[in-house]
């Protein structure tokens, strides 16, 4: 082979390499993934971010105009039609956590995260197409009325919940304090049960604690709201001042439906530092690790950490439980958690409405996606009806037993 031929071959190879590099970078940023198989030879290209679709909205406006002109019950409320159209668009995604919230519902949801609102005090979710109670909040009218985590809501005010969205359900259940909400509840192996709940003003501290004696502190986190980090800091200060010795912490996350992800990261930093709390994964597969970065954590040297979980522990609760299990050698006690492994971005609009849109997955430090699967406890203990009737907390009792052995 001549020198000229060698140079030409080198130049072609070099140019191809540059083309593949920049082509891969460009298409990777555009959401494409390339998968190359050698035997048999195959190149698979997947676009995970198809943002270049051309949609003709002429049909939408034709239907809009027909309703305005021909619908029987006039005048038609154009604002509600627009809200309904947006809600329907998001419902078509099949993701119960991506929702549009009209102004009154958006305010109620925001108020609940800020620790005050009017309603029954229960977190709702969708599982296998059914509207369910993720968890009744501590001290809420829902809990006082006997509502339980996992209850299926069959009817609201006598109307079936088949096909209902979480947003619609919230709108039907929320209401002024003193009014009554009537729910028909379904439970496994039981006949449907009608429960009347008197709505109230829901204002609950998200973090409370108790000295259980023998160096054991019990801490209850009921949600991860706007005030949770501040409440947590106050509780930690009280524990440090009031307890002479601290050998074990029982962290109760049962019935905690989650909330702000950053709250879980903040609290995890009380137990360990410079280790991953969760991994956020985007639609294109990009990953961001969120470590606990707090320099001073009061509980880093506590020898015994026990976390109580149940089917109502979801989202940020699962983030914290998994991180403590991995990095603080915490023992999880109870039953399998809810299994919500997605992250929503909340945006508010000028008219008071808002949107919660699923933007990422979250993975445990071990890169496990718990969505629809939940987290299995290290020690499985299910509360029986007899336990509930006798107010016997077998899960807490087991944690106390293990704490006393440290």
PDB file of C-alpha atoms in Angstrom, residues 3-236:
ATOM      1  CA  UNK A   3       1.932   6.261   1.414  1.00  0.00           C
ATOM      2  CA  UNK A   4      -0.845   8.171  -0.353  1.00  0.00           C
ATOM      3  CA  UNK A   5      -3.268   5.250   0.119  1.00  0.00           C
ATOM      4  CA  UNK A   6      -2.348   4.944   3.783  1.00  0.00           C
ATOM      5  CA  UNK A   7      -2.939   8.649   4.302  1.00  0.00           C
ATOM      6  CA  UNK A   8      -6.314   8.507   2.540  1.00  0.00           C
ATOM      7  CA  UNK A   9      -7.390   5.540   4.670  1.00  0.00           C
ATOM      8  CA  UNK A  10      -6.280   7.321   7.836  1.00  0.00           C
ATOM      9  CA  UNK A  11      -8.124  10.488   6.811  1.00  0.00           C
ATOM     10  CA  UNK A  12     -11.360   8.612   6.074  1.00  0.00           C
ATOM     11  CA  UNK A  13     -11.165   6.749   9.403  1.00  0.00           C
ATOM     12  CA  UNK A  14     -10.486  10.006  11.256  1.00  0.00           C
ATOM     13  CA  UNK A  15     -13.378  11.821   9.616  1.00  0.00           C
ATOM     14  CA  UNK A  16     -15.748   8.916  10.326  1.00  0.00           C
ATOM     15  CA  UNK A  17     -14.703   8.920  13.986  1.00  0.00           C
ATOM     16  CA  UNK A  18     -15.332  12.664  14.250  1.00  0.00           C
ATOM     17  CA  UNK A  19     -18.701  12.251  12.530  1.00  0.00           C
ATOM     18  CA  UNK A  20     -19.785   9.476  14.891  1.00  0.00           C
ATOM     19  CA  UNK A  21     -18.638  11.452  17.942  1.00  0.00           C
ATOM     20  CA  UNK A  22     -20.463  14.667  17.100  1.00  0.00           C
ATOM     21  CA  UNK A  23     -23.413  12.802  15.623  1.00  0.00           C
ATOM     22  CA  UNK A  24     -23.731  10.762  18.797  1.00  0.00           C
ATOM     23  CA  UNK A  25     -23.477  13.882  20.934  1.00  0.00           C
ATOM     24  CA  UNK A  26     -26.094  15.716  18.884  1.00  0.00           C
ATOM     25  CA  UNK A  27     -28.576  12.861  18.764  1.00  0.00           C
ATOM     26  CA  UNK A  28     -27.954  12.005  22.412  1.00  0.00           C
ATOM     27  CA  UNK A  29     -28.915  15.547  23.396  1.00  0.00           C
ATOM     28  CA  UNK A  30     -31.995  15.229  21.206  1.00  0.00           C
ATOM     29  CA  UNK A  31     -33.099  12.140  23.145  1.00  0.00           C
ATOM     30  CA  UNK A  32     -31.920   9.382  20.788  1.00  0.00           C
ATOM     31  CA  UNK A  33     -30.322   6.199  22.099  1.00  0.00           C
ATOM     32  CA  UNK A  34     -28.129   3.913  19.975  1.00  0.00           C
ATOM     33  CA  UNK A  35     -27.833   0.193  20.642  1.00  0.00           C
ATOM     34  CA  UNK A  36     -25.310  -1.791  18.584  1.00  0.00           C
ATOM     35  CA  UNK A  37     -25.363  -5.601  18.420  1.00  0.00           C
ATOM     36  CA  UNK A  38     -22.568  -7.556  16.780  1.00  0.00           C
ATOM     37  CA  UNK A  39     -24.107 -10.956  16.184  1.00  0.00           C
ATOM     38  CA  UNK A  40     -26.218 -10.719  14.145  1.00  0.00           C
ATOM     39  CA  UNK A  41     -25.232  -7.162  13.128  1.00  0.00           C
ATOM     40  CA  UNK A  42     -27.939  -4.703  14.162  1.00  0.00           C
ATOM     41  CA  UNK A  43     -28.175  -1.011  15.002  1.00  0.00           C
ATOM     42  CA  UNK A  44     -31.247   0.078  16.975  1.00  0.00           C
ATOM     43  CA  UNK A  45     -32.066   3.792  17.301  1.00  0.00           C
ATOM     44  CA  UNK A  46     -34.695   4.944  19.813  1.00  0.00           C
ATOM     45  CA  UNK A  47     -35.892   8.523  20.195  1.00  0.00           C
ATOM     46  CA  UNK A  48     -36.888   8.992  23.830  1.00  0.00           C
ATOM     47  CA  UNK A  49     -37.622  12.663  23.383  1.00  0.00           C
ATOM     48  CA  UNK A  50     -39.849  12.993  20.299  1.00  0.00           C
ATOM     49  CA  UNK A  51     -40.479  16.718  20.382  1.00  0.00           C
ATOM     50  CA  UNK A  52     -40.816  17.387  16.640  1.00  0.00           C
ATOM     51  CA  UNK A  53     -44.329  16.040  16.028  1.00  0.00           C
ATOM     52  CA  UNK A  54     -46.598  18.202  13.926  1.00  0.00           C
ATOM     53  CA  UNK A  55     -50.136  18.272  15.334  1.00  0.00           C
ATOM     54  CA  UNK A  56     -53.021  19.883  13.461  1.00  0.00           C
ATOM     55  CA  UNK A  57     -55.223  21.645  16.034  1.00  0.00           C
ATOM     56  CA  UNK A  58     -57.956  22.353  13.483  1.00  0.00           C
ATOM     57  CA  UNK A  59     -60.078  19.473  14.859  1.00  0.00           C
ATOM     58  CA  UNK A  60     -59.841  20.863  18.378  1.00  0.00           C
ATOM     59  CA  UNK A  61     -61.098  24.280  17.341  1.00  0.00           C
ATOM     60  CA  UNK A  62     -63.854  22.795  15.174  1.00  0.00           C
ATOM     61  CA  UNK A  63     -65.174  20.846  18.183  1.00  0.00           C
ATOM     62  CA  UNK A  64     -64.798  23.924  20.392  1.00  0.00           C
ATOM     63  CA  UNK A  65     -66.837  26.027  17.956  1.00  0.00           C
ATOM     64  CA  UNK A  66     -69.511  23.336  17.577  1.00  0.00           C
ATOM     65  CA  UNK A  67     -70.008  23.175  21.343  1.00  0.00           C
ATOM     66  CA  UNK A  68     -70.198  26.968  21.597  1.00  0.00           C
ATOM     67  CA  UNK A  69     -72.786  27.126  18.789  1.00  0.00           C
ATOM     68  CA  UNK A  70     -74.896  23.995  19.242  1.00  0.00           C
ATOM     69  CA  UNK A  71     -74.684  22.737  22.861  1.00  0.00           C
ATOM     70  CA  UNK A  72     -78.112  22.746  24.531  1.00  0.00           C
ATOM     71  CA  UNK A  73     -77.322  24.042  28.023  1.00  0.00           C
ATOM     72  CA  UNK A  74     -76.080  27.589  27.435  1.00  0.00           C
ATOM     73  CA  UNK A  75     -74.138  29.704  28.137  1.00  0.00           C
ATOM     74  CA  UNK A  76     -71.092  27.441  27.968  1.00  0.00           C
ATOM     75  CA  UNK A  77     -68.322  28.237  30.460  1.00  0.00           C
ATOM     76  CA  UNK A  78     -65.279  28.611  28.223  1.00  0.00           C
ATOM     77  CA  UNK A  79     -62.875  28.749  31.191  1.00  0.00           C
ATOM     78  CA  UNK A  80     -64.059  25.389  32.505  1.00  0.00           C
ATOM     79  CA  UNK A  81     -63.904  23.933  29.001  1.00  0.00           C
ATOM     80  CA  UNK A  82     -60.291  25.031  28.725  1.00  0.00           C
ATOM     81  CA  UNK A  83     -59.430  23.562  32.139  1.00  0.00           C
ATOM     82  CA  UNK A  84     -61.204  20.343  31.150  1.00  0.00           C
ATOM     83  CA  UNK A  85     -59.305  20.158  27.867  1.00  0.00           C
ATOM     84  CA  UNK A  86     -55.961  20.548  29.641  1.00  0.00           C
ATOM     85  CA  UNK A  87     -56.937  17.957  32.259  1.00  0.00           C
ATOM     86  CA  UNK A  88     -57.997  15.505  29.548  1.00  0.00           C
ATOM     87  CA  UNK A  89     -54.754  16.045  27.665  1.00  0.00           C
ATOM     88  CA  UNK A  90     -52.731  15.130  30.749  1.00  0.00           C
ATOM     89  CA  UNK A  91     -54.985  12.190  31.631  1.00  0.00           C
ATOM     90  CA  UNK A  92     -54.263  10.729  28.185  1.00  0.00           C
ATOM     91  CA  UNK A  93     -50.665  10.184  29.333  1.00  0.00           C
ATOM     92  CA  UNK A  94     -51.864   7.463  31.697  1.00  0.00           C
ATOM     93  CA  UNK A  95     -49.813   8.860  34.601  1.00  0.00           C
ATOM     94  CA  UNK A  96     -51.893   9.595  37.725  1.00  0.00           C
ATOM     95  CA  UNK A  97     -49.179  11.901  39.068  1.00  0.00           C
ATOM     96  CA  UNK A  98     -49.173  14.244  36.067  1.00  0.00           C
ATOM     97  CA  UNK A  99     -52.195  16.429  36.683  1.00  0.00           C
ATOM     98  CA  UNK A 100     -53.617  19.867  36.024  1.00  0.00           C
ATOM     99  CA  UNK A 101     -54.995  21.668  39.066  1.00  0.00           C
ATOM    100  CA  UNK A 102     -57.620  24.408  38.664  1.00  0.00           C
ATOM    101  CA  UNK A 103     -57.092  27.377  41.011  1.00  0.00           C
ATOM    102  CA  UNK A 104     -59.179  26.161  43.948  1.00  0.00           C
ATOM    103  CA  UNK A 105     -57.602  22.690  43.916  1.00  0.00           C
ATOM    104  CA  UNK A 106     -54.100  24.064  43.399  1.00  0.00           C
ATOM    105  CA  UNK A 107     -54.552  26.253  46.466  1.00  0.00           C
ATOM    106  CA  UNK A 108     -55.820  23.317  48.523  1.00  0.00           C
ATOM    107  CA  UNK A 109     -52.861  21.134  47.516  1.00  0.00           C
ATOM    108  CA  UNK A 110     -50.385  23.919  48.295  1.00  0.00           C
ATOM    109  CA  UNK A 111     -52.062  24.587  51.626  1.00  0.00           C
ATOM    110  CA  UNK A 112     -51.819  20.906  52.572  1.00  0.00           C
ATOM    111  CA  UNK A 113     -48.054  20.961  52.024  1.00  0.00           C
ATOM    112  CA  UNK A 114     -47.921  24.150  54.087  1.00  0.00           C
ATOM    113  CA  UNK A 115     -49.647  22.253  56.936  1.00  0.00           C
ATOM    114  CA  UNK A 116     -53.078  23.956  56.839  1.00  0.00           C
ATOM    115  CA  UNK A 117     -56.190  23.272  54.748  1.00  0.00           C
ATOM    116  CA  UNK A 118     -59.846  22.275  55.063  1.00  0.00           C
ATOM    117  CA  UNK A 119     -60.942  18.745  54.233  1.00  0.00           C
ATOM    118  CA  UNK A 120     -60.839  15.212  55.601  1.00  0.00           C
ATOM    119  CA  UNK A 121     -57.046  14.876  55.873  1.00  0.00           C
ATOM    120  CA  UNK A 122     -56.106  11.980  53.589  1.00  0.00           C
ATOM    121  CA  UNK A 123     -53.616  11.496  50.770  1.00  0.00           C
ATOM    122  CA  UNK A 124     -55.173   9.995  47.634  1.00  0.00           C
ATOM    123  CA  UNK A 125     -53.553   7.887  44.934  1.00  0.00           C
ATOM    124  CA  UNK A 126     -54.350   5.622  41.998  1.00  0.00           C
ATOM    125  CA  UNK A 127     -53.267   1.995  41.997  1.00  0.00           C
ATOM    126  CA  UNK A 128     -54.232  -0.561  39.359  1.00  0.00           C
ATOM    127  CA  UNK A 129     -56.823   1.909  38.103  1.00  0.00           C
ATOM    128  CA  UNK A 130     -58.535   2.279  41.499  1.00  0.00           C
ATOM    129  CA  UNK A 131     -58.763   5.429  43.594  1.00  0.00           C
ATOM    130  CA  UNK A 132     -57.229   4.598  46.961  1.00  0.00           C
ATOM    131  CA  UNK A 133     -56.291   6.130  50.269  1.00  0.00           C
ATOM    132  CA  UNK A 134     -52.493   6.267  50.408  1.00  0.00           C
ATOM    133  CA  UNK A 135     -52.649   7.372  54.029  1.00  0.00           C
ATOM    134  CA  UNK A 136     -54.952   9.233  56.424  1.00  0.00           C
ATOM    135  CA  UNK A 137     -53.016  11.982  58.201  1.00  0.00           C
ATOM    136  CA  UNK A 138     -52.369  11.831  61.923  1.00  0.00           C
ATOM    137  CA  UNK A 139     -55.101  13.565  63.907  1.00  0.00           C
ATOM    138  CA  UNK A 140     -57.289  14.022  60.837  1.00  0.00           C
ATOM    139  CA  UNK A 141     -61.083  13.562  60.527  1.00  0.00           C
ATOM    140  CA  UNK A 142     -60.387  10.735  58.061  1.00  0.00           C
ATOM    141  CA  UNK A 143     -58.320   8.803  60.588  1.00  0.00           C
ATOM    142  CA  UNK A 144     -60.845   9.446  63.359  1.00  0.00           C
ATOM    143  CA  UNK A 145     -63.603   8.078  61.095  1.00  0.00           C
ATOM    144  CA  UNK A 146     -61.713   4.812  60.570  1.00  0.00           C
ATOM    145  CA  UNK A 147     -60.230   5.411  57.109  1.00  0.00           C
ATOM    146  CA  UNK A 148     -57.180   3.183  56.521  1.00  0.00           C
ATOM    147  CA  UNK A 149     -54.219   3.076  54.159  1.00  0.00           C
ATOM    148  CA  UNK A 150     -55.126   0.970  51.132  1.00  0.00           C
ATOM    149  CA  UNK A 151     -58.863   1.634  51.327  1.00  0.00           C
ATOM    150  CA  UNK A 152     -60.419   1.779  47.851  1.00  0.00           C
ATOM    151  CA  UNK A 153     -62.802   4.706  47.361  1.00  0.00           C
ATOM    152  CA  UNK A 154     -65.698   3.260  45.359  1.00  0.00           C
ATOM    153  CA  UNK A 155     -68.002   6.281  45.510  1.00  0.00           C
ATOM    154  CA  UNK A 156     -67.782   9.942  46.503  1.00  0.00           C
ATOM    155  CA  UNK A 157     -71.085  11.535  47.491  1.00  0.00           C
ATOM    156  CA  UNK A 158     -72.867   8.573  45.891  1.00  0.00           C
ATOM    157  CA  UNK A 159     -71.085   8.895  42.528  1.00  0.00           C
ATOM    158  CA  UNK A 160     -68.827   6.148  41.178  1.00  0.00           C
ATOM    159  CA  UNK A 161     -65.078   6.827  41.036  1.00  0.00           C
ATOM    160  CA  UNK A 162     -64.529   4.669  37.937  1.00  0.00           C
ATOM    161  CA  UNK A 163     -62.281   6.645  35.583  1.00  0.00           C
ATOM    162  CA  UNK A 164     -61.871   9.548  37.998  1.00  0.00           C
ATOM    163  CA  UNK A 165     -58.582  11.437  38.266  1.00  0.00           C
ATOM    164  CA  UNK A 166     -56.912  12.349  41.540  1.00  0.00           C
ATOM    165  CA  UNK A 167     -57.583  16.020  40.777  1.00  0.00           C
ATOM    166  CA  UNK A 168     -61.310  15.397  40.324  1.00  0.00           C
ATOM    167  CA  UNK A 169     -61.447  13.294  43.474  1.00  0.00           C
ATOM    168  CA  UNK A 170     -59.724  15.990  45.524  1.00  0.00           C
ATOM    169  CA  UNK A 171     -62.219  18.553  44.216  1.00  0.00           C
ATOM    170  CA  UNK A 172     -65.139  16.367  45.316  1.00  0.00           C
ATOM    171  CA  UNK A 173     -63.762  15.495  48.761  1.00  0.00           C
ATOM    172  CA  UNK A 174     -62.297  18.826  49.831  1.00  0.00           C
ATOM    173  CA  UNK A 175     -64.715  21.311  51.375  1.00  0.00           C
ATOM    174  CA  UNK A 176     -65.395  23.755  54.170  1.00  0.00           C
ATOM    175  CA  UNK A 177     -64.835  22.684  57.749  1.00  0.00           C
ATOM    176  CA  UNK A 178     -68.032  21.395  59.368  1.00  0.00           C
ATOM    177  CA  UNK A 179     -69.535  19.948  56.192  1.00  0.00           C
ATOM    178  CA  UNK A 180     -69.875  16.214  55.561  1.00  0.00           C
ATOM    179  CA  UNK A 181     -68.093  14.090  52.965  1.00  0.00           C
ATOM    180  CA  UNK A 182     -69.622  10.661  52.294  1.00  0.00           C
ATOM    181  CA  UNK A 183     -67.343   7.951  50.922  1.00  0.00           C
ATOM    182  CA  UNK A 184     -68.121   4.360  49.990  1.00  0.00           C
ATOM    183  CA  UNK A 185     -65.064   2.324  50.899  1.00  0.00           C
ATOM    184  CA  UNK A 186     -64.000  -1.093  49.639  1.00  0.00           C
ATOM    185  CA  UNK A 187     -61.727  -3.388  51.635  1.00  0.00           C
ATOM    186  CA  UNK A 188     -60.450  -6.835  50.835  1.00  0.00           C
ATOM    187  CA  UNK A 189     -62.860  -9.606  51.861  1.00  0.00           C
ATOM    188  CA  UNK A 190     -65.367  -7.072  53.240  1.00  0.00           C
ATOM    189  CA  UNK A 191     -68.639  -5.613  52.009  1.00  0.00           C
ATOM    190  CA  UNK A 192     -68.559  -1.984  50.803  1.00  0.00           C
ATOM    191  CA  UNK A 193     -68.735   0.387  53.738  1.00  0.00           C
ATOM    192  CA  UNK A 194     -70.262   3.881  53.745  1.00  0.00           C
ATOM    193  CA  UNK A 195     -68.320   6.316  55.921  1.00  0.00           C
ATOM    194  CA  UNK A 196     -69.426   9.873  56.691  1.00  0.00           C
ATOM    195  CA  UNK A 197     -66.563  12.216  57.561  1.00  0.00           C
ATOM    196  CA  UNK A 198     -66.984  15.682  59.033  1.00  0.00           C
ATOM    197  CA  UNK A 199     -64.481  17.934  57.300  1.00  0.00           C
ATOM    198  CA  UNK A 200     -62.215  20.012  59.477  1.00  0.00           C
ATOM    199  CA  UNK A 201     -59.320  22.440  59.448  1.00  0.00           C
ATOM    200  CA  UNK A 202     -56.267  20.242  58.989  1.00  0.00           C
ATOM    201  CA  UNK A 203     -53.255  21.682  60.771  1.00  0.00           C
ATOM    202  CA  UNK A 204     -50.791  19.103  61.943  1.00  0.00           C
ATOM    203  CA  UNK A 205     -47.153  19.232  62.997  1.00  0.00           C
ATOM    204  CA  UNK A 206     -45.246  17.063  60.570  1.00  0.00           C
ATOM    205  CA  UNK A 207     -42.560  16.048  63.112  1.00  0.00           C
ATOM    206  CA  UNK A 208     -43.157  14.993  66.737  1.00  0.00           C
ATOM    207  CA  UNK A 209     -41.040  12.989  69.157  1.00  0.00           C
ATOM    208  CA  UNK A 210     -41.104  11.143  72.469  1.00  0.00           C
ATOM    209  CA  UNK A 211     -38.453   9.899  74.891  1.00  0.00           C
ATOM    210  CA  UNK A 212     -39.186   6.175  75.196  1.00  0.00           C
ATOM    211  CA  UNK A 213     -36.625   5.683  77.961  1.00  0.00           C
ATOM    212  CA  UNK A 214     -33.442   3.608  78.082  1.00  0.00           C
ATOM    213  CA  UNK A 215     -31.769   5.872  75.528  1.00  0.00           C
ATOM    214  CA  UNK A 216     -34.419   5.430  72.816  1.00  0.00           C
ATOM    215  CA  UNK A 217     -35.982   8.381  70.970  1.00  0.00           C
ATOM    216  CA  UNK A 218     -39.158   7.896  68.946  1.00  0.00           C
ATOM    217  CA  UNK A 219     -39.601  10.382  66.060  1.00  0.00           C
ATOM    218  CA  UNK A 220     -42.732  10.519  63.923  1.00  0.00           C
ATOM    219  CA  UNK A 221     -42.689  12.231  60.495  1.00  0.00           C
ATOM    220  CA  UNK A 222     -46.206  12.436  59.032  1.00  0.00           C
ATOM    221  CA  UNK A 223     -45.313  14.193  55.746  1.00  0.00           C
ATOM    222  CA  UNK A 224     -42.539  16.142  54.016  1.00  0.00           C
ATOM    223  CA  UNK A 225     -44.074  19.600  53.770  1.00  0.00           C
ATOM    224  CA  UNK A 226     -42.848  23.168  53.607  1.00  0.00           C
ATOM    225  CA  UNK A 227     -42.304  23.330  57.395  1.00  0.00           C
ATOM    226  CA  UNK A 228     -40.869  19.848  57.913  1.00  0.00           C
ATOM    227  CA  UNK A 229     -37.165  20.759  57.820  1.00  0.00           C
ATOM    228  CA  UNK A 230     -37.633  23.502  60.415  1.00  0.00           C
ATOM    229  CA  UNK A 231     -39.758  21.242  62.618  1.00  0.00           C
ATOM    230  CA  UNK A 232     -37.123  18.498  62.289  1.00  0.00           C
ATOM    231  CA  UNK A 233     -34.359  20.866  63.421  1.00  0.00           C
ATOM    232  CA  UNK A 234     -36.378  21.878  66.480  1.00  0.00           C
ATOM    233  CA  UNK A 235     -37.035  18.254  67.407  1.00  0.00           C
ATOM    234  CA  UNK A 236     -33.363  17.320  67.028  1.00  0.00           C
TER     235      UNK A 236
END
